[in-house]
N, CA, C and O of each residue as an XYZ file, in Angstrom:
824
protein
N      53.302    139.101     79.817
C      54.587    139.429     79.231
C      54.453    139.639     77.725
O      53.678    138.886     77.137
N      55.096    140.551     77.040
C      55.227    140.672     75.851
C      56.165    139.905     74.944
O      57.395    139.921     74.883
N      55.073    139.092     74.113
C      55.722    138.573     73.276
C      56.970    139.277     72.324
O      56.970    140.475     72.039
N      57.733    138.584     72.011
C      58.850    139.231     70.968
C      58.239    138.615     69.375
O      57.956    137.474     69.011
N      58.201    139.864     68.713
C      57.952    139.772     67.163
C      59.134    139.822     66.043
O      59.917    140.675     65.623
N      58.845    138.458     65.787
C      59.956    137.813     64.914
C      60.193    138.123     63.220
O      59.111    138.136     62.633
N      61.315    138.360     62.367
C      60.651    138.374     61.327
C      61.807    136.842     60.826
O      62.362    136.060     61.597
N      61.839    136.856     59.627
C      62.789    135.562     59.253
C      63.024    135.596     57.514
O      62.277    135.070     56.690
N      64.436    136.467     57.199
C      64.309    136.181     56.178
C      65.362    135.590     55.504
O      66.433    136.106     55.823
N      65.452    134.756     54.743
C      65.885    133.477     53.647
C      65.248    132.423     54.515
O      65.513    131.996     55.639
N      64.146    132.092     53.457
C      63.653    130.943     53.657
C      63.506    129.124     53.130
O      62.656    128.306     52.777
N      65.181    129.266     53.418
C      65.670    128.073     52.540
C      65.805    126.341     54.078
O      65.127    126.180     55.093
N      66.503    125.804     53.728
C      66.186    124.766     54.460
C      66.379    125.242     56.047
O      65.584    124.943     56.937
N      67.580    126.036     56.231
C      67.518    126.006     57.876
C      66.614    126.623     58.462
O      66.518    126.330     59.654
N      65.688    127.601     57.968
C      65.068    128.369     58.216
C      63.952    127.476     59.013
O      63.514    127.959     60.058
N      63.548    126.417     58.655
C      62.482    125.353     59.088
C      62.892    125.231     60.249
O      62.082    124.942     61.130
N      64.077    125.395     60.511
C      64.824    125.066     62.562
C      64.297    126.283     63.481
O      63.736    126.245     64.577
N      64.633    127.282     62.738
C      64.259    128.694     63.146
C      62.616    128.703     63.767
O      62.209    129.006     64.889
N      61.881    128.243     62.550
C      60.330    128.331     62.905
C      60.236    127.371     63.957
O      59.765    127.702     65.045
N      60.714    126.001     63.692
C      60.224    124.971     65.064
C      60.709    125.228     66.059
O      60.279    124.655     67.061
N      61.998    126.371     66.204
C      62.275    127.077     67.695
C      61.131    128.224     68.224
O      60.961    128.551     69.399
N      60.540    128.644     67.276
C      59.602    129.943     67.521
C      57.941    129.554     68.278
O      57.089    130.030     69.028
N      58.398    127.801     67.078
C      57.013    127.182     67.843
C      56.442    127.013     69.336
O      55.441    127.279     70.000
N      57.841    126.339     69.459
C      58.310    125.619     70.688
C      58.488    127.161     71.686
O      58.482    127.017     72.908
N      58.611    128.301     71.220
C      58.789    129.408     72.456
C      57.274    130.232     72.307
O      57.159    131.387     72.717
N      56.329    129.615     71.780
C      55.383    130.049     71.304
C      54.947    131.575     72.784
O      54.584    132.693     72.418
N      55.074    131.286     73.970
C      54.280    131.699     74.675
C      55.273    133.258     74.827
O      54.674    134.267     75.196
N      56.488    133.322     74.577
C      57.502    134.147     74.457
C      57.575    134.788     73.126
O      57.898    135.976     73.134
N      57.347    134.253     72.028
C      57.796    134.554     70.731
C      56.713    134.116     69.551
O      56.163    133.020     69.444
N      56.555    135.309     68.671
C      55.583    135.222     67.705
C      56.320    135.560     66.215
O      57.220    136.385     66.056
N      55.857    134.919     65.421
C      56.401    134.977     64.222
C      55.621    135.744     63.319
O      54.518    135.339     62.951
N      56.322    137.301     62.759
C      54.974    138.194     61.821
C      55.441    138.597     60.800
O      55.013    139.611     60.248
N      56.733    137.648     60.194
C      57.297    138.132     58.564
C      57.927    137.200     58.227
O      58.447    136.381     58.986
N      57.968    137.203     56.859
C      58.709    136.204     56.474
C      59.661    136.755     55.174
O      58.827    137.493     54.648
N      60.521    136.836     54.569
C      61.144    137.142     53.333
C      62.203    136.421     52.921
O      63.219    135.988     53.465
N      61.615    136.379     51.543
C      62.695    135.578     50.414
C      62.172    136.486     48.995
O      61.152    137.152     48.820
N      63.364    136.189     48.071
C      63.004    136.492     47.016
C      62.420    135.482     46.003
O      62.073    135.780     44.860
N      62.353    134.282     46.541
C      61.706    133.520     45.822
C      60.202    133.479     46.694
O      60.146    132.767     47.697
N      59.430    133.987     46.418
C      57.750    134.225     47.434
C      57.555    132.989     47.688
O      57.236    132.916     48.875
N      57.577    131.846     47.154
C      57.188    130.428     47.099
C      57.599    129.619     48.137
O      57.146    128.568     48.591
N      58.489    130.268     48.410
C      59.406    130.022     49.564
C      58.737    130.478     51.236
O      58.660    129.975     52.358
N      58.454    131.401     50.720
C      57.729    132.799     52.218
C      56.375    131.597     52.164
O      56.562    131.006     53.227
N      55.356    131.051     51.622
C      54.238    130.922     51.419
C      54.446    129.327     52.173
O      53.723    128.957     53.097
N      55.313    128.674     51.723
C      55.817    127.521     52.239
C      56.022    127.208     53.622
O      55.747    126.307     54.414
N      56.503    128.104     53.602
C      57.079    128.140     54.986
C      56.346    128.828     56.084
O      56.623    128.809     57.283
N      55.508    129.350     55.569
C      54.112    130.162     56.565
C      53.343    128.886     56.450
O      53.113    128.446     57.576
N      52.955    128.279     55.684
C      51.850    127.047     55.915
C      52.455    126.480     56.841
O      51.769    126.384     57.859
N      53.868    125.893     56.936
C      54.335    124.974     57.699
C      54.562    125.772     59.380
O      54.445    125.222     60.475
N      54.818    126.822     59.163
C      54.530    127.051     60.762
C      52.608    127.610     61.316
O      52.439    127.732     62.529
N      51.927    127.763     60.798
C      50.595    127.826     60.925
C      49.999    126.809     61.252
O      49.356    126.704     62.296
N      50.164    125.750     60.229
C      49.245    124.036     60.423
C      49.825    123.444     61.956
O      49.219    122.725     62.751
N      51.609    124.177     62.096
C      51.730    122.875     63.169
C      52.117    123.515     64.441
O      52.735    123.040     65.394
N      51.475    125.053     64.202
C      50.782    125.737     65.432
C      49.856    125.873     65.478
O      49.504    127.006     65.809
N      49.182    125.225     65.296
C      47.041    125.284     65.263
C      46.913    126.274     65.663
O      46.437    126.269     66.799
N      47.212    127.639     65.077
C      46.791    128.974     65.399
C      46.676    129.577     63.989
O      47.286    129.256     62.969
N      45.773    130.501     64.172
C      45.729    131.157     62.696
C      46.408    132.899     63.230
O      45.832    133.969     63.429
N      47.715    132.525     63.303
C      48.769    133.844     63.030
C      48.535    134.472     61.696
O      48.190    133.964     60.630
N      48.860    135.938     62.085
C      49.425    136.796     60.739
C      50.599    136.684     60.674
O      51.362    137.016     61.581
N      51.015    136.093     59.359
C      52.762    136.181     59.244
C      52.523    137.207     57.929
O      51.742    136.577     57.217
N      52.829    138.507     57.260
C      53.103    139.089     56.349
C      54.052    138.003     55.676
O      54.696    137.126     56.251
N      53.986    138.254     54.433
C      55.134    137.782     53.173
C      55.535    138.635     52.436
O      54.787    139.302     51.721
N      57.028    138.786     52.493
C      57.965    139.866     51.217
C      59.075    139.724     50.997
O      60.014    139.499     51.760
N      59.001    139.933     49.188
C      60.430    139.713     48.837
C      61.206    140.567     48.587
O      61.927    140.754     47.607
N      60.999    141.321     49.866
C      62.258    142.600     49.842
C      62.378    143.293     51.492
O      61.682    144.121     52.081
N      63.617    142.509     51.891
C      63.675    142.668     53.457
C      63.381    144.066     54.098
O      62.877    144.363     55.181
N      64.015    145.062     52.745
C      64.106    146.364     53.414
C      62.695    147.246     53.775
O      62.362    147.940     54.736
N      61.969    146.809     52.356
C      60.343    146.944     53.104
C      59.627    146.309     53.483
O      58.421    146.474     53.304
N      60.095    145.447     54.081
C      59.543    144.358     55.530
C      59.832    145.391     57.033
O      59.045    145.730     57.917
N      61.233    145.668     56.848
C      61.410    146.470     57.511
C      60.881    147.524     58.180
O      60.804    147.888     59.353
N      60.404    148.062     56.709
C      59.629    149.565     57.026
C      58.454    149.687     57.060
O      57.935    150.781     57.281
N      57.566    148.273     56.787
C      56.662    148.372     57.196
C      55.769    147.608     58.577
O      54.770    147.919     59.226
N      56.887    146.289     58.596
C      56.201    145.811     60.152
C      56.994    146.076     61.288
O      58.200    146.291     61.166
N      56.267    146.079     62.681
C      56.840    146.172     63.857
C      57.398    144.485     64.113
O      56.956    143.337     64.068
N      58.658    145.222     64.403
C      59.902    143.526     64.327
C      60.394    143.811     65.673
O      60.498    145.010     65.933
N      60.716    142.991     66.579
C      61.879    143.261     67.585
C      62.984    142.213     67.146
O      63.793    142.072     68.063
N      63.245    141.526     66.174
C      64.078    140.045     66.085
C      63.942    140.065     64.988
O      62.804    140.355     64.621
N      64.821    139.825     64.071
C      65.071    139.452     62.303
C      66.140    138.215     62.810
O      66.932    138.312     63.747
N      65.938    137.018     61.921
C      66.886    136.161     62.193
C      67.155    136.045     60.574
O      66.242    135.980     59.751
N      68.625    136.028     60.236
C      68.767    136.002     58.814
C      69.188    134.727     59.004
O      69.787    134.341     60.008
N      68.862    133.995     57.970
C      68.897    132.409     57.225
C      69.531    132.663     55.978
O      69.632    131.533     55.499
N      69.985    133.409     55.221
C      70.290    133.419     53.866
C      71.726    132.830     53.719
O      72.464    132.287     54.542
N      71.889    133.145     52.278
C      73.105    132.406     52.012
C      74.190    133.599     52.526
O      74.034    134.820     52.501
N      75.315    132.825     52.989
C      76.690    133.517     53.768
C      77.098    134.389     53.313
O      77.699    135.186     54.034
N      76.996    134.580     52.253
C      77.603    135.916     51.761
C      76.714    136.973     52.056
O      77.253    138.080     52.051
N      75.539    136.951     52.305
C      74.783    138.089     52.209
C      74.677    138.304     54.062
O      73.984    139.250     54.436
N      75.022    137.861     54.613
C      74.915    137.845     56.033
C      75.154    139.242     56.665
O      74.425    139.864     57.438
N      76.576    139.636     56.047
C      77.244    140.911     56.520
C      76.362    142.029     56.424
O      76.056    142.729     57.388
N      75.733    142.282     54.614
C      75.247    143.094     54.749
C      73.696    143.360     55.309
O      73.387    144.386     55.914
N      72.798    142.306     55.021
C      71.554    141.877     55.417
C      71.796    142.689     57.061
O      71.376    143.836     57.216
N      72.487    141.964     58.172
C      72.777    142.391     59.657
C      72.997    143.778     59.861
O      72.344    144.301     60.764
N      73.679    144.389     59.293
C      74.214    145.592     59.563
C      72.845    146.345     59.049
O      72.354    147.219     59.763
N      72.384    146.072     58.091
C      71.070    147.132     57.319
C      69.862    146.919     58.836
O      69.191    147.816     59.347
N      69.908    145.659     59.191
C      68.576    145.223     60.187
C      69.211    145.947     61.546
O      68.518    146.438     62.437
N      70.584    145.920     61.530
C      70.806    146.777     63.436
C      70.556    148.141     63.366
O      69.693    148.775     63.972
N      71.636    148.655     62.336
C      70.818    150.317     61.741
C      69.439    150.922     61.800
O      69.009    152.064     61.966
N      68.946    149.823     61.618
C      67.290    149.927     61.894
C      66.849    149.547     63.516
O      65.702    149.565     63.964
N      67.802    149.282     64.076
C      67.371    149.347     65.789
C      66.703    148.030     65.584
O      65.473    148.024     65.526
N      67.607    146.505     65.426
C      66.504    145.416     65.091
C      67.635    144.438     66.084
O      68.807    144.814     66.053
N      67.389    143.531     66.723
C      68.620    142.603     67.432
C      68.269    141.300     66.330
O      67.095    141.001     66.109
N      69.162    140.723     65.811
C      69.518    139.841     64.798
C      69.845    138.681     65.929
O      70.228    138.774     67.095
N      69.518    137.505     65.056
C      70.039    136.568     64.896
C      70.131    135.969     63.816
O      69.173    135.941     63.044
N      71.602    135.210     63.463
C      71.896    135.864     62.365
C      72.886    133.829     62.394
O      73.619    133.435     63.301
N      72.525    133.079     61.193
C      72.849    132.255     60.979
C      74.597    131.976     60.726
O      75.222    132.863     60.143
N      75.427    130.554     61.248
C      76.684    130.292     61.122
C      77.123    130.115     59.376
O      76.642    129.266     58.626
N      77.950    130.951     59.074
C      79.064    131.982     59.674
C      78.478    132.984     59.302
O      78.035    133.246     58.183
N      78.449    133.980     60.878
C      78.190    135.108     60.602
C      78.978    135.980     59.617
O      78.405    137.029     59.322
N      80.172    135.767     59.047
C      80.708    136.669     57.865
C      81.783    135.727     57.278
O      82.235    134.667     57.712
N      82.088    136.517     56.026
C      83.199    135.561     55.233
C      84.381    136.178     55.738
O      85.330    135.511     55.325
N      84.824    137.244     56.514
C      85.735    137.741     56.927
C      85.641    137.995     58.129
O      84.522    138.205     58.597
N      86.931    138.051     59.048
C      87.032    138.428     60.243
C      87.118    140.144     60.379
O      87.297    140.693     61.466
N      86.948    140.940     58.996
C      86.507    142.500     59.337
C      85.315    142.668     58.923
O      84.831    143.758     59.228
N      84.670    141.979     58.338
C      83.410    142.128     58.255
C      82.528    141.393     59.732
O      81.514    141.821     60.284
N      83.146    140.481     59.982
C      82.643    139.848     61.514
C      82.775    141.009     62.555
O      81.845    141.201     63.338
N      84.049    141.893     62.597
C      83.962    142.815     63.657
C      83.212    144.091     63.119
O      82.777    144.828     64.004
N      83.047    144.371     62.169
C      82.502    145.318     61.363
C      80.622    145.427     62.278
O      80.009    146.365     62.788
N      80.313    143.993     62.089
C      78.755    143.662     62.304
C      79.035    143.946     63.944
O      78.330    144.864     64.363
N      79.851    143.392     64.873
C      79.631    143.860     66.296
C      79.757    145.311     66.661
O      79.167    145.833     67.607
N      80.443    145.821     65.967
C      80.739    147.129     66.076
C      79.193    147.907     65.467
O      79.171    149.002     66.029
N      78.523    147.839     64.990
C      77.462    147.626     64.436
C      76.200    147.582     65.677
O      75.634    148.542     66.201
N      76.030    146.328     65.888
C      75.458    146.033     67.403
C      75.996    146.831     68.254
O      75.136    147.553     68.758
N      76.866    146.996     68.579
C      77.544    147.942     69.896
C      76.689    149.542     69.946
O      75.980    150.093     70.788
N      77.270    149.974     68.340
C      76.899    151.302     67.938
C      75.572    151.664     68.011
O      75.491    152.699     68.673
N      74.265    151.200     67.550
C      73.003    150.677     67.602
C      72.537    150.225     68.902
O      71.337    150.493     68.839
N      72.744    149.711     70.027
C      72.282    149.025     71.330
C      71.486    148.122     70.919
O      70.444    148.205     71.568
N      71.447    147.295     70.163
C      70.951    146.020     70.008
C      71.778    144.734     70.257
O      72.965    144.819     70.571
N      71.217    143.668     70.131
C      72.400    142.243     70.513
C      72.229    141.531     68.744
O      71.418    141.595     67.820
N      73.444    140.923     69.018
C      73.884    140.355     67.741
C      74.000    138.398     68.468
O      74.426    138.229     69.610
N      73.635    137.387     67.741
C      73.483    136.481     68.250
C      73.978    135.228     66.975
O      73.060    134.814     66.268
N      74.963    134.840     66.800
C      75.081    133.797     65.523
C      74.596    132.651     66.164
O      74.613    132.562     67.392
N      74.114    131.661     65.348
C      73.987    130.266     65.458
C      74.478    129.404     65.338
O      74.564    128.559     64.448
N      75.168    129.655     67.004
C      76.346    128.366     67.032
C      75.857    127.045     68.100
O      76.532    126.880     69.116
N      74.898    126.300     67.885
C      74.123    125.606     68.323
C      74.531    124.296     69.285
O      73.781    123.623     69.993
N      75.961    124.164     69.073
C      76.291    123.129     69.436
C      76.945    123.633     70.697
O      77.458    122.751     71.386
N      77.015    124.616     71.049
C      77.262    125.256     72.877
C      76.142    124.970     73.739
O      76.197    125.443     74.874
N      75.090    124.253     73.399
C      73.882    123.927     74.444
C      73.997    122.762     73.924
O      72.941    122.259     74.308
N      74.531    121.950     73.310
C      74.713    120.443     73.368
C      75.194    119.501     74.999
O      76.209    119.939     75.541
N      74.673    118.612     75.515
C      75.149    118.404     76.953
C      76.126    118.212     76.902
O      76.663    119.317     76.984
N      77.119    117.219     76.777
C      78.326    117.366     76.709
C      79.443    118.477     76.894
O      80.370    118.690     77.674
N      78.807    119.157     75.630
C      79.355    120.269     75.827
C      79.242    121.733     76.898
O      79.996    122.606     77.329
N      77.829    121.352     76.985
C      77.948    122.156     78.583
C      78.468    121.591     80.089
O      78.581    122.158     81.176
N      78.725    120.251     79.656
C      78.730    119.688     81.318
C      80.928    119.903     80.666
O      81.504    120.142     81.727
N      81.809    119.889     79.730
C      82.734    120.286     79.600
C      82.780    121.704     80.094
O      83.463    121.825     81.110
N      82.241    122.791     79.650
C      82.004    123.758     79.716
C      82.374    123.976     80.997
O      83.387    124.548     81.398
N      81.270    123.365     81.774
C      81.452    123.900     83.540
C      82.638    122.781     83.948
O      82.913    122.836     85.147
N      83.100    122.168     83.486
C      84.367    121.667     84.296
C      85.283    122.203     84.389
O      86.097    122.025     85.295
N      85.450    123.444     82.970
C      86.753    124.107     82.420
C      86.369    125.694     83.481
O      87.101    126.632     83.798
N      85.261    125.474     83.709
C      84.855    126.910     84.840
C      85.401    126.901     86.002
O      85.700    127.947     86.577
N      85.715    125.070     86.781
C      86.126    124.839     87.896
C      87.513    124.540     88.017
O      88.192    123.970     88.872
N      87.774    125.160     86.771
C      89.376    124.980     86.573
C      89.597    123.032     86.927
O      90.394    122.709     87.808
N      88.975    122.152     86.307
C      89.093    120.922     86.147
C      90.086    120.377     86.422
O      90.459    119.653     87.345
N      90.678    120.938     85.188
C      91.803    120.045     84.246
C      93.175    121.232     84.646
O      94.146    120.784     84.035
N      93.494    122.183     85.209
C      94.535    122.788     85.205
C      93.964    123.908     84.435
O      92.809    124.248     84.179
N      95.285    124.438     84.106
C      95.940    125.343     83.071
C      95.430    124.976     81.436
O      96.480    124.617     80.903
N      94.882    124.936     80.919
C      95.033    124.150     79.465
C      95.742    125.338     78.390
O      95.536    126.532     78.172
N      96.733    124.243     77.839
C      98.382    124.775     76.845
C      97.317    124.556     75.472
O      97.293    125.544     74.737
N      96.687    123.722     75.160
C      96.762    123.132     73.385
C      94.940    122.322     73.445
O      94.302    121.840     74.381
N      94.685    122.467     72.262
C      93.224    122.642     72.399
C      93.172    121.769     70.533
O      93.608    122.429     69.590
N      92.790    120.794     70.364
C      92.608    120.162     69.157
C      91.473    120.131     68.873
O      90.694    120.443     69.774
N      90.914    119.760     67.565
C      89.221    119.700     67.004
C      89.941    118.356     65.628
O      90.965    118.481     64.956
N      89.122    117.400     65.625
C      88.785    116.763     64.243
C      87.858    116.575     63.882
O      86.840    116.355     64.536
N      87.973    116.613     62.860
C      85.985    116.914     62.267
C      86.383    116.216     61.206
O      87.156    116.365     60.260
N      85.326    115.062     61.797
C      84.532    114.019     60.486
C      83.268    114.254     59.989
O      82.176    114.188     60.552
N      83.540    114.512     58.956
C      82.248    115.486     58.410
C      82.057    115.209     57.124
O      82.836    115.648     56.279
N      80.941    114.404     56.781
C      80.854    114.451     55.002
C      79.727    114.966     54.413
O      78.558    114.621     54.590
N      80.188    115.849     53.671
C      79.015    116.389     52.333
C      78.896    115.785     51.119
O      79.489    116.221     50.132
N      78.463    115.196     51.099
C      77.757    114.509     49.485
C      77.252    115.872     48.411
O      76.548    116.836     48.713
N      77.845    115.566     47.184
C      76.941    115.980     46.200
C      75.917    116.120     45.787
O      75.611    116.425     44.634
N      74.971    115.833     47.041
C      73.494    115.990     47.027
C      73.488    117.005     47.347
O      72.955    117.873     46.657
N      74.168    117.309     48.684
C      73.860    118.451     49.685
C      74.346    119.787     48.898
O      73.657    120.787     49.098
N      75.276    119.890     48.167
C      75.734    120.947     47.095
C      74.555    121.111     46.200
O      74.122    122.190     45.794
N      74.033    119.804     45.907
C      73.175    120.365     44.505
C      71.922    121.383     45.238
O      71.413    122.310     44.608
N      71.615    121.111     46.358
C      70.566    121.818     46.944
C      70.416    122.812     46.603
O      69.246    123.186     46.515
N      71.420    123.687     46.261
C      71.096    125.653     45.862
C      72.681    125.649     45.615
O      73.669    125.266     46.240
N      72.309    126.538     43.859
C      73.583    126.727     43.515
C      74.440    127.637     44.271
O      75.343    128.024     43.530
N      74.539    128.202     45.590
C      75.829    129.001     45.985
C      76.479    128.015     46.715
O      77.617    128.284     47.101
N      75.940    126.782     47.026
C      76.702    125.888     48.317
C      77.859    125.371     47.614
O      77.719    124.695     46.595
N      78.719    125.583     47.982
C      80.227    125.335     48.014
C      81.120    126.220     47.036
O      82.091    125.893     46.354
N      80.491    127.424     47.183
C      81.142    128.868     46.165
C      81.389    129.877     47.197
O      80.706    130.390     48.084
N      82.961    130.024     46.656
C      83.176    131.011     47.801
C      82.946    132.392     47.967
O      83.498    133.085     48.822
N      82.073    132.806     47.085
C      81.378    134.221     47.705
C      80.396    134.447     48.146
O      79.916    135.524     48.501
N      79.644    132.539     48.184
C      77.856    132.856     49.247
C      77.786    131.774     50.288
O      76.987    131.551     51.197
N      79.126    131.035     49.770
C      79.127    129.947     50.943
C      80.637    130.103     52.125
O      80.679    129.988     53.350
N      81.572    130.360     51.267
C      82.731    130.783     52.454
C      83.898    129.289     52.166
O      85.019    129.301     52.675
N      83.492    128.286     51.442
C      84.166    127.353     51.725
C      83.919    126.247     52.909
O      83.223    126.413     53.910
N      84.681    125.047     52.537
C      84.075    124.119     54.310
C      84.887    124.094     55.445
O      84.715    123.227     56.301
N      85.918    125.113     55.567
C      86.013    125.778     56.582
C      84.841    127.079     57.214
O      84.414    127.374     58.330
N      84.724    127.386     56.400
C      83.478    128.391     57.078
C      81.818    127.624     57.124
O      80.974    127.771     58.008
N      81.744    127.016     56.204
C      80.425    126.174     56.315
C      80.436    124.742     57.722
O      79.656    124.526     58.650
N      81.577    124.103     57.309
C      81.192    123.323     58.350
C      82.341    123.422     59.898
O      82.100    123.092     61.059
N      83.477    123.954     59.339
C      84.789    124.254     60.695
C      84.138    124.615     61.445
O      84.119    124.096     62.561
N      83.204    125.846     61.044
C      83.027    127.075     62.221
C      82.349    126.328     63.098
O      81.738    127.258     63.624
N      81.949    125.312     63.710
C      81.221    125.164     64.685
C      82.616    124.417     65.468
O      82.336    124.332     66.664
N      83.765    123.952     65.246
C      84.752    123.707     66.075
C      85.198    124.983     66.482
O      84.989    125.471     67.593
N      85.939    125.615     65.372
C      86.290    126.623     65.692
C      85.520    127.706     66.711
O      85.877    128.646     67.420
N      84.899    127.376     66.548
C      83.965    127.999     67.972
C      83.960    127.688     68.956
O      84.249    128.434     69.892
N      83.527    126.104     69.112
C      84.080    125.596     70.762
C      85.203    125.708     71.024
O      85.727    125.741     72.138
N      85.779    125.793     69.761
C      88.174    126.097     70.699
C      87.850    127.479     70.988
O      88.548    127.907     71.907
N      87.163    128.188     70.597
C      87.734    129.231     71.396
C      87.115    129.658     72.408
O      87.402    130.679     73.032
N      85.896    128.627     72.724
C      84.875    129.030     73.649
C      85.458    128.247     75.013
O      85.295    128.426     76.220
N      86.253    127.245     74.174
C      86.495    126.039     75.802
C      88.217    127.072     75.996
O      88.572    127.541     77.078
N      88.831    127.179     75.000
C      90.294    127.644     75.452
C      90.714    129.164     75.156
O      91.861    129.601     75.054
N      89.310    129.971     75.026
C      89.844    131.447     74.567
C      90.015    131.841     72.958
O      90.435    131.111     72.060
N      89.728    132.712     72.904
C      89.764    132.997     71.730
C      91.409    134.348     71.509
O      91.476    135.042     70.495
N      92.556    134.441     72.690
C      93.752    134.984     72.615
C      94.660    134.255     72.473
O      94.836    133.483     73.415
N      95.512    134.161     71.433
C      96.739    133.129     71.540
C      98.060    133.667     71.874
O      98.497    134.688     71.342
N      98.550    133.145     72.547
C      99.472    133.152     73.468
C     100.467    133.036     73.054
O     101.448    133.022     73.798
């Protein structure tokens, strides 16, 4: 079977989840790019998936996605960058006939969110955000109860989210908690409720 060739660019902390998923699908999925504009970053993060795949892969390094693009064979770009750049980063990689996966929140707007599927649609590629907590058990063994029509009809659908960010986690990189690269903590941390409400009760309101 043919492996799928991965590329991965912003290579800031989540990006490390990305690689230990690529590890772990090793026999399915190969990793052959990496991009950031900070290189230090690309170099980092290639040691760390190399040493703790005892394989000596080619991963290319570049700090400029668009000629990453044009010069390696990719079937998969997963963007990691900061939120604001999501919209356009996706749309440049489907244009190019590339299926994304493409880190939570996929956009700071709900026309730029349909903008990017429309995008995927137009292109025949798949568009995939990382909403991680839909393969959580719980949440799948809910999932299939609400399939067997469980519980009825369901009218009203609540989320509370206890959730704390410390001033550490901001200092990490100056766009986190600015609303033109981070979205705010409705878009940084909501979106993963907001996702299961509309995944367990629809996303049409009534």
């Amino acid at each position: 079977m043919k492996k799928l060739k991965f590329a991965i660019i912003g290579c800031g902390r989540i990006s490390y989840k990305h690689v230990e998923a690529l590890r772990a699908n090793y026999e399915e999925a190969v990793l052959v790019a990496l991009c950031d504009i900070v290189k230090e970053k690309t170099e980092k993060l290639k040691s760390e998936y190399i040493e703790k795949l005892k394989k000596d892969e080619k991963v290319s390094l570049y700090t400029d996605y668009k000629k990453m693009l044009e010069s390696e064979d990719i079937d998969v770009v997963t963007i990691a960058t900061e939120s604001g750049y999501h919209f356009e980063i996706a749309n440049y990689c489907m244009d190019n006939k590339k299926h994304v996966i493409c880190e939570k929140p996929m956009a700071l707007s709900s026309k730029d969110a349909q903008e990017m599927i429309d995008s995927s649609e137009r292109n025949n590629v798949k568009l995939c955000v990382s909403h991680q907590n839909r393969f959580n058990k719980p949440i799948q063994q809910l999932r299939e109860a609400l399939e067997v029509n469980r519980f009825g009809k369901l009218i009203n659908g609540t989320a509370r989210i206890l959730w704390n960010r410390n001033m550490d986690y901001y200092k990490q990189a100056p766009w986190r908690g600015t609303w033109k690269l981070d979205g705010g903590t409705l878009m940084n941390q909501c979106i993963h409720n907001i996702d299961l409400l509309q995944w367990m009760m629809g996303s049409e309101v009534e």
